[in-house]
mmCIF file of C-alpha atoms in Angstrom:
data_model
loop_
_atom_site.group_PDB
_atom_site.id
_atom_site.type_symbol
_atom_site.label_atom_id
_atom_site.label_comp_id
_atom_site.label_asym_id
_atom_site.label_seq_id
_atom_site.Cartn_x
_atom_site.Cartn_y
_atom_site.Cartn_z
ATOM 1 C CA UNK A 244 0.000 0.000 0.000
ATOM 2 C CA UNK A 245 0.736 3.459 -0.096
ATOM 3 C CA UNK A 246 0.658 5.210 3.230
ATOM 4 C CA UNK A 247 -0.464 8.988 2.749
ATOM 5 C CA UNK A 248 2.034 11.374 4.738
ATOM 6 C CA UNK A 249 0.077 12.488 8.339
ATOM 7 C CA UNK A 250 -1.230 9.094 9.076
ATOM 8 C CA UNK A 251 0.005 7.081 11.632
ATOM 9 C CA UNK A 252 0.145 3.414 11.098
ATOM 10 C CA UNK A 253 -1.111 1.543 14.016
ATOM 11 C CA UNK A 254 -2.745 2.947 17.771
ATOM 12 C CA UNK A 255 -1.096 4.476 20.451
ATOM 13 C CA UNK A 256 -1.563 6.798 23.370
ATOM 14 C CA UNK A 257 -3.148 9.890 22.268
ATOM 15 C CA UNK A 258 -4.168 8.415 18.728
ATOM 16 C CA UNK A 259 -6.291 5.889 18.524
ATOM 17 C CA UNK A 260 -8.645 5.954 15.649
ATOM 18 C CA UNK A 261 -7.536 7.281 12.067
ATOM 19 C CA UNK A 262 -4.793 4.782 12.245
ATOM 20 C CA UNK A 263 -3.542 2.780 9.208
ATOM 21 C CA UNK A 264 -4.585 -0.210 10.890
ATOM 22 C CA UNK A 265 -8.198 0.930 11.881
ATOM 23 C CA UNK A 266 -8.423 2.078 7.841
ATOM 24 C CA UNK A 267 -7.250 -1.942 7.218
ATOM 25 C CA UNK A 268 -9.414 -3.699 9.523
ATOM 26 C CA UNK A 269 -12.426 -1.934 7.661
ATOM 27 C CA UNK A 270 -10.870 -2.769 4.167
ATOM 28 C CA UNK A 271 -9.995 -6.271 5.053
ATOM 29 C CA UNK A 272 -12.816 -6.988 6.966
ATOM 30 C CA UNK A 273 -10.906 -8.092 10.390
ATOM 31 C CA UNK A 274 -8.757 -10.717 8.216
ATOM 32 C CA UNK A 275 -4.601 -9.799 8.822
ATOM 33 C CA UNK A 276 -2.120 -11.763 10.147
ATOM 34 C CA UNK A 277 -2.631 -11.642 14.411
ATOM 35 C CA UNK A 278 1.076 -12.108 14.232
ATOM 36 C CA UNK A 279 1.514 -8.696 15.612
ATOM 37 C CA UNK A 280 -0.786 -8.891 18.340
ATOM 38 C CA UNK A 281 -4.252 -6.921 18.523
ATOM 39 C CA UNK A 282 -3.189 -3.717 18.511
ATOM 40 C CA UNK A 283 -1.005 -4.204 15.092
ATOM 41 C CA UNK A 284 -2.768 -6.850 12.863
ATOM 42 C CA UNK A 285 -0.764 -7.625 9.831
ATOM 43 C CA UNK A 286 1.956 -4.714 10.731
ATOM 44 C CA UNK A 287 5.173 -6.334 9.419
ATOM 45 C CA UNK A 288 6.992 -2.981 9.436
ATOM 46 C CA UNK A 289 6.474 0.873 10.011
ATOM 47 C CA UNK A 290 6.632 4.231 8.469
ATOM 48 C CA UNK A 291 7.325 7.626 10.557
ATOM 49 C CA UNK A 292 3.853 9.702 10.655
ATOM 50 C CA UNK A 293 4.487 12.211 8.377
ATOM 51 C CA UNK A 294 6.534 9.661 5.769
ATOM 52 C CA UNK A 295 4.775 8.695 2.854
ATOM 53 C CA UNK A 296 5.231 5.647 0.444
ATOM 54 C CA UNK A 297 5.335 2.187 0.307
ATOM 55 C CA UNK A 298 4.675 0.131 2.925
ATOM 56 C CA UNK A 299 3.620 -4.136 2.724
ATOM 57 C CA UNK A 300 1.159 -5.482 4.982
ATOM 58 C CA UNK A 301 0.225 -9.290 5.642
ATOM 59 C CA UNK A 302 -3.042 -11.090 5.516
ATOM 60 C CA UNK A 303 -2.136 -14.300 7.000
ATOM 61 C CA UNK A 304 0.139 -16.039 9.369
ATOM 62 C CA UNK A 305 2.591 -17.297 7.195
ATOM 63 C CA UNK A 306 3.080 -13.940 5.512
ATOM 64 C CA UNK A 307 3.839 -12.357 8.084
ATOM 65 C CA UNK A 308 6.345 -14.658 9.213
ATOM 66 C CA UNK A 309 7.821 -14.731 5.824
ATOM 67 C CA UNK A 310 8.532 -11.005 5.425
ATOM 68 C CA UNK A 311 9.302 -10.663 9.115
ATOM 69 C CA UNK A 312 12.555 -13.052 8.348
ATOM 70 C CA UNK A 313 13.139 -10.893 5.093
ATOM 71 C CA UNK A 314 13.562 -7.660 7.337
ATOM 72 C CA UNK A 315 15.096 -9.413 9.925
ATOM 73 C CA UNK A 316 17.466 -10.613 7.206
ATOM 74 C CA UNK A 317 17.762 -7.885 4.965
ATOM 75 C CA UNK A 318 16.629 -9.219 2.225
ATOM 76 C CA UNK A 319 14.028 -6.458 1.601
ATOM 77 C CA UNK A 320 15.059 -3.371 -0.792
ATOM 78 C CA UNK A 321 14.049 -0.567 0.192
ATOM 79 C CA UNK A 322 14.480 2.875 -1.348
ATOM 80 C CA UNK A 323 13.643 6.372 -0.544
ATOM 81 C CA UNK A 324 13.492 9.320 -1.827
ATOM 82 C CA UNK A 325 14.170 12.550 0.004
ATOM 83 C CA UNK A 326 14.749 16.620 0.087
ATOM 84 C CA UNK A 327 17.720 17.969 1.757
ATOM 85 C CA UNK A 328 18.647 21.362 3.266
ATOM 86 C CA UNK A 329 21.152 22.200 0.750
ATOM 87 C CA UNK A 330 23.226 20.484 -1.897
ATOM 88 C CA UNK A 331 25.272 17.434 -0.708
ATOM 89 C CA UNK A 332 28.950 16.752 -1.582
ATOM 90 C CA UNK A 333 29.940 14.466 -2.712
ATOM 91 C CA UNK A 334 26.597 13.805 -5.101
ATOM 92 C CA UNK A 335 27.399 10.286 -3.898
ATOM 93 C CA UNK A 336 28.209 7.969 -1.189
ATOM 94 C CA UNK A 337 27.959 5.533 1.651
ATOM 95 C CA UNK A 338 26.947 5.787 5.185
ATOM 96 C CA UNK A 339 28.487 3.377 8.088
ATOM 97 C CA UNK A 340 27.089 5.031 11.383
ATOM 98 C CA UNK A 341 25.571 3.810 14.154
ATOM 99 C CA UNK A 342 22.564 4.926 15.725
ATOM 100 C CA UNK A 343 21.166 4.451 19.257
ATOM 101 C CA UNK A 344 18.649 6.305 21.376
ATOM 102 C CA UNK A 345 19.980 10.032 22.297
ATOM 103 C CA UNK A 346 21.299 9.726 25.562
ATOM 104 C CA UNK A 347 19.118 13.222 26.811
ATOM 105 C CA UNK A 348 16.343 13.348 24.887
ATOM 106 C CA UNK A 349 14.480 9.972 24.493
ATOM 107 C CA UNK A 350 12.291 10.403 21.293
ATOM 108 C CA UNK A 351 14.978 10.935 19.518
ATOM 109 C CA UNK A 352 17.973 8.762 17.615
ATOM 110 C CA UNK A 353 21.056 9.971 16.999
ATOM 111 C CA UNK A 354 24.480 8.435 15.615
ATOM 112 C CA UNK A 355 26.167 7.029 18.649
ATOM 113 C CA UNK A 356 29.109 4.572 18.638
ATOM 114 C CA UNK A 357 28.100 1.639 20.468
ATOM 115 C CA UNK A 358 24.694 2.029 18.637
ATOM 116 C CA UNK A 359 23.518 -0.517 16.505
ATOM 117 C CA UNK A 360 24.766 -0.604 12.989
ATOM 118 C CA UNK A 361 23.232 1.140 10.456
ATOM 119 C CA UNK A 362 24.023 1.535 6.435
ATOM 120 C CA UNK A 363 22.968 3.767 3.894
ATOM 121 C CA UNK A 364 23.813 4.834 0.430
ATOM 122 C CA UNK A 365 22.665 7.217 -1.273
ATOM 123 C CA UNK A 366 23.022 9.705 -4.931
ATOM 124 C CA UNK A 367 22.013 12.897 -5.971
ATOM 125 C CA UNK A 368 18.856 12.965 -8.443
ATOM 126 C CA UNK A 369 18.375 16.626 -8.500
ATOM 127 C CA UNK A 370 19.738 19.650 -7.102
ATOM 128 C CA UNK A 371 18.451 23.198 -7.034
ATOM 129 C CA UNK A 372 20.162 26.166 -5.582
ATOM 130 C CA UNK A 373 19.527 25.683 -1.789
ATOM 131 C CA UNK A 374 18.560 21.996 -1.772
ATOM 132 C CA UNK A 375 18.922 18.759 -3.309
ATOM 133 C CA UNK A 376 16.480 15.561 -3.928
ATOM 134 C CA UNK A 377 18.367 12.752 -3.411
ATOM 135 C CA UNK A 378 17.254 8.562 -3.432
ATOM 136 C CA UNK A 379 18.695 6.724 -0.403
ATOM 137 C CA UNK A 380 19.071 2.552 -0.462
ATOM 138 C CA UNK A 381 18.871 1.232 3.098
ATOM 139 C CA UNK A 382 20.981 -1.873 3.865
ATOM 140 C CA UNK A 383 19.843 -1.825 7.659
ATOM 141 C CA UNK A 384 16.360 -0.753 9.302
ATOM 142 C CA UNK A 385 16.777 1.605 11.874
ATOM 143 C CA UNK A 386 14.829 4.170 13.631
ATOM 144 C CA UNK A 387 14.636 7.544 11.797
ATOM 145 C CA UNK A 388 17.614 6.116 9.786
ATOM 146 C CA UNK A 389 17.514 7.903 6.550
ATOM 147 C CA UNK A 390 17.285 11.273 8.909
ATOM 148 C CA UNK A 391 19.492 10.757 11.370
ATOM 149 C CA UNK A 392 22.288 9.755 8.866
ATOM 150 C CA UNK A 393 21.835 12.757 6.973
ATOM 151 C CA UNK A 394 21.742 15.156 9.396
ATOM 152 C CA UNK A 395 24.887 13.520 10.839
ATOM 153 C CA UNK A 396 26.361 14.452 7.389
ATOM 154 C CA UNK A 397 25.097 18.050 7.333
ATOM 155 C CA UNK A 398 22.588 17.838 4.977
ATOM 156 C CA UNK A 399 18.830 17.304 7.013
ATOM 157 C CA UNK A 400 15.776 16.459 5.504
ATOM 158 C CA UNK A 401 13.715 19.806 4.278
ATOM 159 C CA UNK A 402 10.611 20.059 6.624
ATOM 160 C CA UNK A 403 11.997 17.939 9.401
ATOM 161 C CA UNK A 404 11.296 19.895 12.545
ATOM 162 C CA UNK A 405 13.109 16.980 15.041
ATOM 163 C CA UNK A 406 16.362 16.734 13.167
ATOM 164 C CA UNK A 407 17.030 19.828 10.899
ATOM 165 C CA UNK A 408 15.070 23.091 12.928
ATOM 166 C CA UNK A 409 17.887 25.573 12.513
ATOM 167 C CA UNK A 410 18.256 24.751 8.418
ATOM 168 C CA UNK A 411 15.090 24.880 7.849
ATOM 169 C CA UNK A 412 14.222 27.664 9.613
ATOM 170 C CA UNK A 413 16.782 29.611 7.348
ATOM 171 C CA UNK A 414 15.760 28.199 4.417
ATOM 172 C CA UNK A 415 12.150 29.363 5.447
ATOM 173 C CA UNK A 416 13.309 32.922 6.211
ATOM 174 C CA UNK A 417 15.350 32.740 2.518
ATOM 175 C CA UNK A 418 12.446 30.750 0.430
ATOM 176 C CA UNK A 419 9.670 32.577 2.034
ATOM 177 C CA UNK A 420 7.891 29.071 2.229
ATOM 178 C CA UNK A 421 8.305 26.004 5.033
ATOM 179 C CA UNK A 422 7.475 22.206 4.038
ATOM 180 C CA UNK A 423 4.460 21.054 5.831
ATOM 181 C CA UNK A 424 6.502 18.059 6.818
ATOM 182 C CA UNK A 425 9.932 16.266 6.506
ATOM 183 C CA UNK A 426 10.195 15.552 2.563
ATOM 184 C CA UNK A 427 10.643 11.650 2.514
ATOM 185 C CA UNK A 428 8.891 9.191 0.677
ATOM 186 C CA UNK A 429 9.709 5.476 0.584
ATOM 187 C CA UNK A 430 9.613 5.248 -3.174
ATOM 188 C CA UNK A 431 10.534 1.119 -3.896
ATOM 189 C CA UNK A 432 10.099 -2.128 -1.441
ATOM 190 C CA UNK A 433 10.966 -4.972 -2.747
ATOM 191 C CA UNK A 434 10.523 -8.604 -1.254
ATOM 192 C CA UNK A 435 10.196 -11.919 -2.252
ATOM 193 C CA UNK A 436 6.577 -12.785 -2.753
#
């Protein structure tokens, strides 16, 4: 499926209706995978709230087992696209950083060593004067990976409030404009079917 940017995917304290999963219960008529337990039938993995894109869900039992061992594995591609706060240099590269919990601030991640691993790669499709639209391959899974990693290079997501306020608050004051949310949108998942 492709989850809209603003929803959030399964219930939690302080949202608990407009979910992803209440919107697949309807569809599916109460038949997903229990694998995940009540409160996250057929939820084999997650997107942030305000990410949009691609996102596989599982009917049945096996299924979900199935694609749980590809995450667990890495055996899932998965590719996103995304719009940073200025142009990155080199137009190219590779990301070996790990990223843990921050040690103050609990919501959020941030590259720590002793962390666990976490891999990304990523080239420039675009670039405009202030910013640059780049598609990112994840090798790893990770929390807030794809913008934690590029804020720890310099370069944060446009619109992303948690990671990137300062550079997008001056690209705001520059542009006249502010994104309505972090630009990322998981643009490929591939899996073995």
């Amino acid at each position: 499926l492709n989850k809209p940017a603003g929803m959030v995917v399964h219930p939690a304290a302080g949202t608990e209706n407009n979910t992803l999963v209440n919107a697949l219960l309807h569809h599916c008529q109460g038949r997903l995978s229990g694998v995940g337990g009540v409160a996250r039938p057929g939820i084999v993995h997650r997107l942030d709230q305000f990410t949009s894109g691609l996102m596989v869900v599982a009917k049945d039992d096996p299924t979900h087992v199935s694609l749980s061992q590809q995450f667990a594995g890495r055996q899932v591609e998965k590719i996103y696209h995304a719009v940073l706060c200025g142009v990155i240099t080199p137009p190219q590269g590779e990301m070996h950083a790990a990223i843990a919990r921050h040690p103050n601030h609990r919501k959020v991640m941030t590259v720590l060593s002793g962390g666990r691993s976490a891999h990304t790669d990523y080239a420039t499709l675009e670039t405009w004067e202030v910013a640059c639209l780049v598609e990112a391959r994840l090798h790893t899974g990770r929390t807030h990976q794809v913008r934690v990693h590029f804020k720890y290079l310099g370069f944060p997501l446009l619109g992303d409030a948690t990671y990137g306020k300062r550079p997008n608050a001056s690209l705001a004051q520059l542009l006249g404009w502010s994104a309505p949310r972090q630009m990322l949108h998981a643009a490929r998942l591939g899996f073995l079917h």
